[in-house]
């Protein structure tokens, strides 16, 4: 990688020939730059060949950095500022501190240096430091530095925990070794030895602050490898504390000290090596010190580390599953280490979570140690395999956290949770009590999952542990999403979400089969990660698992149905026009009973809310509530109640009441003005708005009404103007130009030739447009229809896809459905979302003489499903296969052209 002797020879020759100090420095920088560039290239090539050998890489990179830094120091002191006989006051030692002091250097890590002097900095010492730094800066190295005496180091370290931590990891590089040894001796005898408890508390408080700032969640899909939960900083914190208390130099020494067992140290080493490998590849890919593993970098790291697509999943998904499993290991090691500290009275013990539940005597060979649930007699505990489940229930009942010693024992004996234990009725009862009896099942499930006990008891759960889905819609891994869903269900049961979720809360209050609901929720995504449809595969798995958990035949059938159709209600509400009676009728036919409707509604709510923060909103809530109410009514009163005539009559009666203060002639004109679809597709409040906009309208007029609807998390935009072909596309273009996301749209034509269009739009954050932005929105619409702005031209350059989102693959799927509506063909376009997509699709349909009656838009991160209810130019459905195929080709061409533009 680098011939140091040869480099020193070249430096000596070049500096001897140089005319002055300026020329010397220039020659030195040139030679060091060449050596550094060549060494880094060789090192990266070696690393690409052995992409998981992070320990060798970080050590070699540190050695290369040492060579460059010490060569610069030697040249500066010997050639640029020679001082053959320095006085005692001119002694200087250069130390590496921080990560560089640990000899762990990622490709873009900072170089932190401490220039140590005996007392104050002299003139010659200042020249040496300054010249050395200029050389390193000329090499474009990121150098952090400080010049201090030994006394200053102790004084500053005492008052600043960050400085103290950096000093903890100092490593001698060059200069006066005796001076460096003096610092080391005095640090341990005068500072470190007297402040163990203070340091531990400070580092743990620092960790808590860091995690609360960056996200106290191990399963964030774009984790911070260095600072995030389960990341390198957590492992480094353990090492800092151990070194501070016991003066260890290697993590392996923690085994002899009793903090870790040998197998736990091996897990420490494996997790640390994996995380360092990831971090080093991130730096190489980005060419800068990035620490957040963003989606675009994940793909590159997975490729460099040798992950490939297989088993129906992308290589990046396999890579991230390994990442999250390593992060979980780090969490386990952190708990073990901190509890051992508590046992040695270095860290203050935590308060009991629930003092009122305290028991003096514990069952099942358990005891309380340091306010945690521990195992009193290991042999007795392991003699009854049921205890492997009982301990989780006891933790819930008593409110105690599990002691890491107990967690160690459970994790080391998972083989006891075998087929024989799973078949025992008492084991099933314990597990069902964990879910149903104690009010907070998510706590038990999460602990069981982290220790491997959940996958041992339900082996079918193991493939989804730490499984990530490579998209921006799902915030959590599949197992964590499942536990979040169960947590939401428990919150609803505790009546904590009555205001937000009134229907789901009422359903649970009135009573449903809780066994069925909890098991269906636990299994709803168990089929993910394989090539088959996860709902179909999940239902097949549920057919095996539900009886094994003790459910009756009828309950098993219901669980299987719920898993098979767990997306049905969400898809119907978000991807179909639920004002169309046919939509509700078809949904009701699939659901069949009020019991299933109630169960599916609660499951759907929990599933959407469990996706992540911000996924649930008022728009989705009102869609689901409307679908629930109309389906419940249909199941109770008969499907024949769902017809257009009934809805039209009801809507007209409601509008007649709303327009009671109108002259009777005007009211009759308005009620006779519209065709039947208009009456079924809009609520009375919107009918009233259109009635006002249409009053005394003239062919040259464009009338607009913009009204925020916070209860729907959307702004309603109503337009009235003379009808003409392509009107939907022009609206979509105008709205795209102001950054509006359309979530629902309806266009109708009156009998006297006016278009009445209603759009529900949101801003980029999924909220109604602010009042201050509405005038600009109105102006853009007016300019577009006046011909002053051509949307297709104005959108050029605005439809770019963000870099971090470019690696997502969303295959395009286009389907035609002539059965889902009585009078329209339903075209569903499932593809990659981008600005202006709806405009491109609507314009393509208009150019093909297809009339759009309504559109429903459902967005899932970078994926979007645009559903159009359409007729041809003769007002008929698109029955001809040839016509459908020709239209699909045009739509795909429009999507491809836009996609090519978005990444150009």
Tab-separated table of C-alpha atoms in Angstrom, residues 218-625:
chain	number	residue	atom	x	y	z
A	218	UNK	CA	-34.017	0.918	15.713
A	219	UNK	CA	-36.081	0.182	12.623
A	220	UNK	CA	-36.063	3.553	10.837
A	221	UNK	CA	-35.706	2.607	7.173
A	222	UNK	CA	-32.990	5.199	6.530
A	223	UNK	CA	-30.919	4.667	9.684
A	224	UNK	CA	-27.948	6.715	10.808
A	225	UNK	CA	-25.185	4.108	10.913
A	226	UNK	CA	-23.001	6.157	13.229
A	227	UNK	CA	-25.407	7.960	15.566
A	228	UNK	CA	-28.684	6.019	15.320
A	229	UNK	CA	-30.096	3.441	17.733
A	230	UNK	CA	-28.214	0.170	17.339
A	231	UNK	CA	-25.443	1.974	15.469
A	232	UNK	CA	-21.697	2.346	15.930
A	233	UNK	CA	-21.972	5.079	18.532
A	234	UNK	CA	-23.880	2.738	20.855
A	235	UNK	CA	-21.055	0.198	20.664
A	236	UNK	CA	-18.469	2.931	21.117
A	237	UNK	CA	-20.300	4.179	24.214
A	238	UNK	CA	-19.960	0.726	25.773
A	239	UNK	CA	-16.265	0.679	24.911
A	240	UNK	CA	-15.704	4.193	26.310
A	241	UNK	CA	-17.342	3.303	29.603
A	242	UNK	CA	-15.403	0.031	29.924
A	243	UNK	CA	-12.128	1.706	29.089
A	244	UNK	CA	-12.815	4.570	31.487
A	245	UNK	CA	-13.518	2.261	34.407
A	246	UNK	CA	-11.112	-0.607	33.698
A	247	UNK	CA	-8.481	0.918	31.382
A	248	UNK	CA	-9.087	-1.756	28.719
A	249	UNK	CA	-7.668	-1.329	25.232
A	250	UNK	CA	-9.690	-4.022	23.453
A	251	UNK	CA	-13.350	-4.982	23.690
A	252	UNK	CA	-12.264	-8.621	24.117
A	253	UNK	CA	-11.014	-7.720	27.618
A	254	UNK	CA	-14.651	-7.214	28.684
A	255	UNK	CA	-15.047	-11.015	28.696
A	256	UNK	CA	-12.408	-11.529	31.386
A	257	UNK	CA	-13.947	-8.663	33.363
A	258	UNK	CA	-17.308	-10.454	33.398
A	259	UNK	CA	-19.292	-7.922	31.362
A	260	UNK	CA	-19.818	-10.245	28.394
A	261	UNK	CA	-19.734	-13.956	27.796
A	262	UNK	CA	-17.475	-15.096	24.981
A	263	UNK	CA	-20.392	-15.645	22.579
A	264	UNK	CA	-21.693	-12.160	23.397
A	265	UNK	CA	-18.298	-10.656	22.633
A	266	UNK	CA	-18.320	-12.515	19.308
A	267	UNK	CA	-21.727	-10.939	18.602
A	268	UNK	CA	-20.248	-7.545	19.580
A	269	UNK	CA	-17.360	-8.056	17.170
A	270	UNK	CA	-19.589	-9.318	14.343
A	271	UNK	CA	-22.050	-6.426	14.663
A	272	UNK	CA	-19.249	-3.861	14.888
A	273	UNK	CA	-17.476	-5.296	11.837
A	274	UNK	CA	-20.713	-5.278	9.815
A	275	UNK	CA	-21.557	-1.676	10.742
A	276	UNK	CA	-18.032	-0.498	9.942
A	277	UNK	CA	-18.187	-2.270	6.580
A	278	UNK	CA	-21.422	-0.455	5.779
A	279	UNK	CA	-20.037	2.921	6.879
A	280	UNK	CA	-16.838	2.569	4.833
A	281	UNK	CA	-18.765	1.660	1.670
A	282	UNK	CA	-21.075	4.639	2.269
A	283	UNK	CA	-18.088	7.008	2.378
A	284	UNK	CA	-16.602	5.527	-0.796
A	285	UNK	CA	-19.908	5.768	-2.698
A	286	UNK	CA	-20.723	9.321	-1.603
A	287	UNK	CA	-17.167	10.656	-1.639
A	288	UNK	CA	-17.945	12.535	1.564
A	289	UNK	CA	-18.600	11.686	5.233
A	290	UNK	CA	-22.272	10.642	5.029
A	291	UNK	CA	-23.663	8.732	8.006
A	292	UNK	CA	-27.328	8.279	7.112
A	293	UNK	CA	-27.972	5.162	5.076
A	294	UNK	CA	-30.386	6.753	2.599
A	295	UNK	CA	-32.324	4.715	0.051
A	296	UNK	CA	-30.077	5.671	-2.864
A	297	UNK	CA	-26.920	4.668	-0.964
A	298	UNK	CA	-28.468	1.420	0.323
A	299	UNK	CA	-28.544	-0.011	-3.191
A	300	UNK	CA	-24.857	0.783	-3.805
A	301	UNK	CA	-23.745	-0.636	-0.443
A	302	UNK	CA	-25.766	-3.827	-0.973
A	303	UNK	CA	-24.182	-4.270	-4.401
A	304	UNK	CA	-20.636	-3.699	-3.067
A	305	UNK	CA	-21.193	-6.149	-0.222
A	306	UNK	CA	-22.322	-8.868	-2.618
A	307	UNK	CA	-26.075	-9.000	-1.984
A	308	UNK	CA	-28.127	-10.204	-4.953
A	309	UNK	CA	-31.801	-10.385	-5.901
A	310	UNK	CA	-33.317	-13.762	-5.028
A	311	UNK	CA	-36.351	-15.364	-3.438
A	312	UNK	CA	-38.669	-12.658	-4.734
A	313	UNK	CA	-36.742	-9.893	-2.938
A	314	UNK	CA	-34.154	-7.387	-4.037
A	315	UNK	CA	-30.561	-7.621	-2.850
A	316	UNK	CA	-30.973	-4.340	-1.000
A	317	UNK	CA	-33.835	-5.827	1.040
A	318	UNK	CA	-31.683	-8.812	2.070
A	319	UNK	CA	-28.898	-6.375	3.000
A	320	UNK	CA	-31.148	-4.188	5.143
A	321	UNK	CA	-32.576	-7.246	6.906
A	322	UNK	CA	-29.013	-8.107	7.957
A	323	UNK	CA	-28.481	-4.488	8.986
A	324	UNK	CA	-31.517	-4.450	11.285
A	325	UNK	CA	-30.631	-7.813	12.794
A	326	UNK	CA	-27.197	-6.457	13.662
A	327	UNK	CA	-28.795	-3.328	15.123
A	328	UNK	CA	-30.959	-5.586	17.310
A	329	UNK	CA	-27.826	-7.384	18.530
A	330	UNK	CA	-26.309	-4.046	19.472
A	331	UNK	CA	-29.424	-3.295	21.523
A	332	UNK	CA	-29.110	-6.614	23.366
A	333	UNK	CA	-25.417	-5.992	24.122
A	334	UNK	CA	-26.190	-2.487	25.376
A	335	UNK	CA	-28.785	-3.844	27.816
A	336	UNK	CA	-26.435	-6.566	29.085
A	337	UNK	CA	-23.588	-4.130	29.614
A	338	UNK	CA	-25.656	-1.478	31.390
A	339	UNK	CA	-27.223	-4.009	33.725
A	340	UNK	CA	-23.797	-5.317	34.644
A	341	UNK	CA	-22.822	-1.730	35.446
A	342	UNK	CA	-25.872	-1.449	37.706
A	343	UNK	CA	-24.871	-4.647	39.452
A	344	UNK	CA	-21.529	-3.031	40.232
A	345	UNK	CA	-23.285	0.135	41.468
A	346	UNK	CA	-21.696	2.390	38.901
A	347	UNK	CA	-24.962	3.411	37.256
A	348	UNK	CA	-28.014	4.340	39.276
A	349	UNK	CA	-30.739	1.707	39.237
A	350	UNK	CA	-33.994	2.559	37.415
A	351	UNK	CA	-37.237	3.052	39.262
A	352	UNK	CA	-39.743	0.249	39.235
A	353	UNK	CA	-42.166	0.741	36.374
A	354	UNK	CA	-45.215	-0.123	38.387
A	355	UNK	CA	-44.664	-0.105	42.131
A	356	UNK	CA	-48.274	-1.014	42.863
A	357	UNK	CA	-47.876	-4.336	41.064
A	358	UNK	CA	-44.870	-5.353	43.150
A	359	UNK	CA	-44.890	-8.902	44.428
A	360	UNK	CA	-42.829	-10.099	47.313
A	361	UNK	CA	-42.723	-13.655	46.118
A	362	UNK	CA	-42.245	-14.623	42.467
A	363	UNK	CA	-43.424	-17.779	40.756
A	364	UNK	CA	-41.753	-20.120	38.262
A	365	UNK	CA	-38.203	-19.925	39.711
A	366	UNK	CA	-38.107	-16.150	39.205
A	367	UNK	CA	-36.866	-13.355	41.439
A	368	UNK	CA	-36.376	-9.597	41.345
A	369	UNK	CA	-32.798	-8.316	41.011
A	370	UNK	CA	-32.039	-4.594	40.602
A	371	UNK	CA	-35.758	-3.993	40.003
A	372	UNK	CA	-35.700	-6.457	37.114
A	373	UNK	CA	-37.146	-9.910	36.635
A	374	UNK	CA	-34.360	-12.480	36.887
A	375	UNK	CA	-34.113	-16.252	37.192
A	376	UNK	CA	-33.453	-17.595	40.692
A	377	UNK	CA	-32.677	-21.208	39.833
A	378	UNK	CA	-31.592	-21.767	36.235
A	379	UNK	CA	-31.841	-25.551	36.390
A	380	UNK	CA	-35.355	-25.441	37.858
A	381	UNK	CA	-36.414	-22.793	35.342
A	382	UNK	CA	-35.174	-24.800	32.366
A	383	UNK	CA	-36.630	-28.058	33.670
A	384	UNK	CA	-40.089	-26.815	32.625
A	385	UNK	CA	-39.984	-25.451	29.041
A	386	UNK	CA	-43.279	-23.614	29.657
A	387	UNK	CA	-41.247	-21.158	31.727
A	388	UNK	CA	-39.740	-19.908	28.460
A	389	UNK	CA	-43.170	-18.347	27.813
A	390	UNK	CA	-44.254	-17.733	31.401
A	391	UNK	CA	-41.440	-15.268	32.006
A	392	UNK	CA	-42.858	-12.894	29.379
A	393	UNK	CA	-46.310	-13.044	30.968
A	394	UNK	CA	-44.854	-12.523	34.439
A	395	UNK	CA	-43.040	-9.425	33.170
A	396	UNK	CA	-46.355	-8.049	31.911
A	397	UNK	CA	-48.259	-8.897	35.093
A	398	UNK	CA	-45.668	-7.417	37.466
A	399	UNK	CA	-44.545	-4.508	35.335
A	400	UNK	CA	-40.876	-5.437	35.744
A	401	UNK	CA	-38.369	-5.252	32.926
A	402	UNK	CA	-36.525	-8.499	32.223
A	403	UNK	CA	-33.017	-8.745	33.599
A	404	UNK	CA	-30.372	-9.281	30.882
A	405	UNK	CA	-29.296	-12.476	32.678
A	406	UNK	CA	-32.807	-13.799	32.113
A	407	UNK	CA	-32.776	-12.615	28.500
A	408	UNK	CA	-29.412	-14.333	28.009
A	409	UNK	CA	-30.792	-17.601	29.326
A	410	UNK	CA	-33.929	-17.451	27.172
A	411	UNK	CA	-31.944	-16.583	24.015
A	412	UNK	CA	-29.479	-19.419	24.693
A	413	UNK	CA	-32.222	-22.039	25.162
A	414	UNK	CA	-34.668	-21.347	22.350
A	415	UNK	CA	-34.390	-25.015	21.377
A	416	UNK	CA	-36.737	-25.723	24.301
A	417	UNK	CA	-39.517	-23.966	22.369
A	418	UNK	CA	-39.963	-26.955	20.072
A	419	UNK	CA	-42.842	-28.698	18.338
A	420	UNK	CA	-43.713	-30.540	21.539
A	421	UNK	CA	-44.023	-27.314	23.529
A	422	UNK	CA	-45.971	-25.589	20.743
A	423	UNK	CA	-48.498	-28.428	20.820
A	424	UNK	CA	-49.130	-28.126	24.572
A	425	UNK	CA	-52.517	-26.546	25.403
A	426	UNK	CA	-50.982	-24.623	28.313
A	427	UNK	CA	-48.388	-23.019	25.982
A	428	UNK	CA	-51.180	-21.829	23.708
A	429	UNK	CA	-53.098	-20.445	26.665
A	430	UNK	CA	-50.071	-18.519	27.921
A	431	UNK	CA	-49.497	-16.976	24.497
A	432	UNK	CA	-53.152	-16.041	24.098
A	433	UNK	CA	-53.122	-14.445	27.559
A	434	UNK	CA	-50.092	-12.396	26.507
A	435	UNK	CA	-52.142	-11.066	23.603
A	436	UNK	CA	-55.538	-10.672	25.226
A	437	UNK	CA	-55.402	-10.350	28.979
A	438	UNK	CA	-52.890	-7.783	30.210
A	439	UNK	CA	-53.616	-4.685	28.131
A	440	UNK	CA	-50.211	-4.059	26.551
A	441	UNK	CA	-49.354	-7.085	24.365
A	442	UNK	CA	-46.923	-5.097	22.217
A	443	UNK	CA	-44.410	-4.985	25.085
A	444	UNK	CA	-44.325	-8.773	25.397
A	445	UNK	CA	-44.300	-9.296	21.621
A	446	UNK	CA	-41.413	-6.881	21.105
A	447	UNK	CA	-39.290	-8.518	23.809
A	448	UNK	CA	-40.125	-12.015	22.523
A	449	UNK	CA	-39.237	-10.909	19.010
A	450	UNK	CA	-35.893	-9.394	20.002
A	451	UNK	CA	-34.897	-12.564	21.857
A	452	UNK	CA	-36.068	-14.904	19.071
A	453	UNK	CA	-38.818	-16.448	21.215
A	454	UNK	CA	-41.661	-15.233	18.984
A	455	UNK	CA	-40.163	-16.856	15.882
A	456	UNK	CA	-39.462	-19.997	17.937
A	457	UNK	CA	-43.091	-20.236	19.047
A	458	UNK	CA	-44.463	-19.276	15.602
A	459	UNK	CA	-41.738	-20.478	13.185
A	460	UNK	CA	-43.620	-18.959	10.243
A	461	UNK	CA	-42.862	-15.524	11.744
A	462	UNK	CA	-39.077	-15.910	11.426
A	463	UNK	CA	-38.716	-14.869	7.739
A	464	UNK	CA	-40.260	-11.450	8.381
A	465	UNK	CA	-38.051	-10.619	11.386
A	466	UNK	CA	-36.106	-7.429	10.538
A	467	UNK	CA	-37.405	-7.641	6.937
A	468	UNK	CA	-37.451	-4.245	5.261
A	469	UNK	CA	-39.484	-3.310	2.195
A	470	UNK	CA	-37.519	-1.094	-0.139
A	471	UNK	CA	-39.928	1.813	-0.488
A	472	UNK	CA	-40.664	5.134	1.195
A	473	UNK	CA	-44.209	4.188	2.183
A	474	UNK	CA	-43.420	1.670	4.922
A	475	UNK	CA	-41.581	3.308	7.825
A	476	UNK	CA	-40.804	0.070	9.689
A	477	UNK	CA	-39.582	-3.448	9.091
A	478	UNK	CA	-42.365	-6.005	8.635
A	479	UNK	CA	-42.095	-7.449	12.153
A	480	UNK	CA	-42.002	-4.013	13.770
A	481	UNK	CA	-44.961	-2.902	11.616
A	482	UNK	CA	-46.905	-5.939	12.876
A	483	UNK	CA	-46.136	-5.068	16.499
A	484	UNK	CA	-47.078	-1.427	15.860
A	485	UNK	CA	-50.443	-2.657	14.507
A	486	UNK	CA	-51.048	-4.753	17.634
A	487	UNK	CA	-50.089	-1.741	19.740
A	488	UNK	CA	-52.686	0.396	17.924
A	489	UNK	CA	-55.353	-2.255	18.526
A	490	UNK	CA	-54.501	-2.293	22.240
A	491	UNK	CA	-54.742	1.514	22.326
A	492	UNK	CA	-58.210	1.372	20.750
A	493	UNK	CA	-59.260	-1.238	23.306
A	494	UNK	CA	-58.034	1.004	26.122
A	495	UNK	CA	-60.230	3.767	24.610
A	496	UNK	CA	-57.252	6.056	24.065
A	497	UNK	CA	-58.242	6.861	20.448
A	498	UNK	CA	-62.004	7.395	20.712
A	499	UNK	CA	-61.840	10.892	19.223
A	500	UNK	CA	-59.564	9.917	16.321
A	501	UNK	CA	-61.156	6.518	15.627
A	502	UNK	CA	-64.817	6.663	16.678
A	503	UNK	CA	-66.060	3.753	14.549
A	504	UNK	CA	-63.240	1.347	15.447
A	505	UNK	CA	-63.611	2.317	19.124
A	506	UNK	CA	-67.355	1.712	19.014
A	507	UNK	CA	-66.892	-1.670	17.306
A	508	UNK	CA	-64.531	-2.874	20.042
A	509	UNK	CA	-66.726	-1.420	22.782
A	510	UNK	CA	-69.775	-3.258	21.399
A	511	UNK	CA	-67.767	-6.479	21.290
A	512	UNK	CA	-66.038	-8.580	18.630
A	513	UNK	CA	-64.109	-11.847	18.716
A	514	UNK	CA	-60.815	-10.536	20.121
A	515	UNK	CA	-59.016	-13.855	19.577
A	516	UNK	CA	-59.738	-13.669	15.870
A	517	UNK	CA	-58.822	-9.985	15.590
A	518	UNK	CA	-55.489	-10.181	17.435
A	519	UNK	CA	-54.346	-13.342	15.644
A	520	UNK	CA	-55.397	-11.978	12.221
A	521	UNK	CA	-53.464	-8.778	12.914
A	522	UNK	CA	-50.406	-10.750	14.065
A	523	UNK	CA	-50.472	-12.821	10.861
A	524	UNK	CA	-51.706	-10.305	8.274
A	525	UNK	CA	-48.258	-9.701	6.693
A	526	UNK	CA	-46.680	-13.062	7.474
A	527	UNK	CA	-46.581	-13.964	3.767
A	528	UNK	CA	-44.361	-11.047	2.759
A	529	UNK	CA	-40.938	-11.359	1.187
A	530	UNK	CA	-41.717	-14.090	-1.334
A	531	UNK	CA	-42.646	-13.981	-5.029
A	532	UNK	CA	-46.298	-14.909	-4.414
A	533	UNK	CA	-49.069	-12.473	-3.483
A	534	UNK	CA	-48.420	-12.002	0.241
A	535	UNK	CA	-52.128	-11.920	1.094
A	536	UNK	CA	-52.796	-15.271	-0.625
A	537	UNK	CA	-49.672	-16.888	0.838
A	538	UNK	CA	-50.405	-15.344	4.250
A	539	UNK	CA	-53.901	-16.871	4.228
A	540	UNK	CA	-52.387	-20.304	3.534
A	541	UNK	CA	-49.966	-19.829	6.443
A	542	UNK	CA	-52.791	-18.601	8.691
A	543	UNK	CA	-54.690	-21.801	7.880
A	544	UNK	CA	-51.844	-23.728	9.573
A	545	UNK	CA	-50.985	-21.318	12.375
A	546	UNK	CA	-54.453	-20.416	13.696
A	547	UNK	CA	-55.403	-23.995	14.725
A	548	UNK	CA	-51.942	-24.413	16.293
A	549	UNK	CA	-52.748	-21.429	18.538
A	550	UNK	CA	-55.930	-23.097	19.756
A	551	UNK	CA	-58.576	-21.326	17.670
A	552	UNK	CA	-61.808	-23.111	16.802
A	553	UNK	CA	-62.689	-24.089	13.232
A	554	UNK	CA	-64.999	-21.121	12.614
A	555	UNK	CA	-62.436	-18.744	14.123
A	556	UNK	CA	-59.704	-20.173	11.904
A	557	UNK	CA	-61.876	-19.634	8.824
A	558	UNK	CA	-62.435	-15.998	9.787
A	559	UNK	CA	-58.727	-15.416	10.481
A	560	UNK	CA	-57.856	-16.935	7.109
A	561	UNK	CA	-60.418	-14.707	5.367
A	562	UNK	CA	-59.163	-11.572	7.136
A	563	UNK	CA	-55.546	-12.273	6.186
A	564	UNK	CA	-56.528	-13.067	2.587
A	565	UNK	CA	-58.563	-9.850	2.254
A	566	UNK	CA	-56.748	-7.542	4.677
A	567	UNK	CA	-56.136	-5.037	1.843
A	568	UNK	CA	-59.672	-5.200	0.434
A	569	UNK	CA	-61.236	-2.362	2.404
A	570	UNK	CA	-58.233	-0.066	2.050
A	571	UNK	CA	-57.991	-0.695	-1.699
A	572	UNK	CA	-61.724	-0.233	-2.239
A	573	UNK	CA	-61.834	3.015	-0.256
A	574	UNK	CA	-58.704	4.528	-1.775
A	575	UNK	CA	-58.693	3.174	-5.334
A	576	UNK	CA	-62.378	3.129	-6.278
A	577	UNK	CA	-65.242	5.637	-6.474
A	578	UNK	CA	-67.218	4.688	-3.383
A	579	UNK	CA	-70.033	7.033	-4.380
A	580	UNK	CA	-70.797	4.507	-7.144
A	581	UNK	CA	-73.399	2.049	-5.742
A	582	UNK	CA	-71.757	-0.773	-7.706
A	583	UNK	CA	-68.523	-0.313	-5.723
A	584	UNK	CA	-70.287	-0.683	-2.380
A	585	UNK	CA	-72.437	-3.552	-3.651
A	586	UNK	CA	-69.404	-5.553	-4.867
A	587	UNK	CA	-67.553	-4.889	-1.607
A	588	UNK	CA	-70.572	-5.980	0.460
A	589	UNK	CA	-70.876	-9.196	-1.570
A	590	UNK	CA	-67.283	-10.100	-0.680
A	591	UNK	CA	-67.633	-9.219	2.996
A	592	UNK	CA	-70.992	-11.009	3.381
A	593	UNK	CA	-71.583	-10.424	7.133
A	594	UNK	CA	-71.610	-7.538	9.595
A	595	UNK	CA	-69.177	-9.464	11.824
A	596	UNK	CA	-66.583	-9.627	9.049
A	597	UNK	CA	-67.148	-5.972	8.182
A	598	UNK	CA	-66.503	-4.934	11.786
A	599	UNK	CA	-63.365	-7.083	12.071
A	600	UNK	CA	-62.006	-5.962	8.698
A	601	UNK	CA	-62.634	-2.302	9.520
A	602	UNK	CA	-60.620	-2.456	12.755
A	603	UNK	CA	-57.853	-4.480	11.103
A	604	UNK	CA	-57.645	-1.989	8.220
A	605	UNK	CA	-57.415	1.007	10.565
A	606	UNK	CA	-54.639	-0.652	12.602
A	607	UNK	CA	-52.777	-1.692	9.439
A	608	UNK	CA	-52.745	1.847	7.978
A	609	UNK	CA	-51.799	3.499	11.269
A	610	UNK	CA	-49.047	0.911	11.800
A	611	UNK	CA	-47.324	1.883	8.552
A	612	UNK	CA	-45.744	4.916	10.208
A	613	UNK	CA	-46.267	8.466	11.467
A	614	UNK	CA	-48.398	10.627	9.182
A	615	UNK	CA	-49.774	7.759	7.093
A	616	UNK	CA	-53.208	7.941	8.673
A	617	UNK	CA	-55.032	11.176	7.898
A	618	UNK	CA	-58.540	12.599	7.768
A	619	UNK	CA	-58.878	11.885	4.057
A	620	UNK	CA	-58.377	8.151	4.524
A	621	UNK	CA	-60.508	8.235	7.673
A	622	UNK	CA	-63.521	9.758	5.930
A	623	UNK	CA	-63.217	7.333	2.979
A	624	UNK	CA	-63.184	4.318	5.307
A	625	UNK	CA	-66.033	5.690	7.422
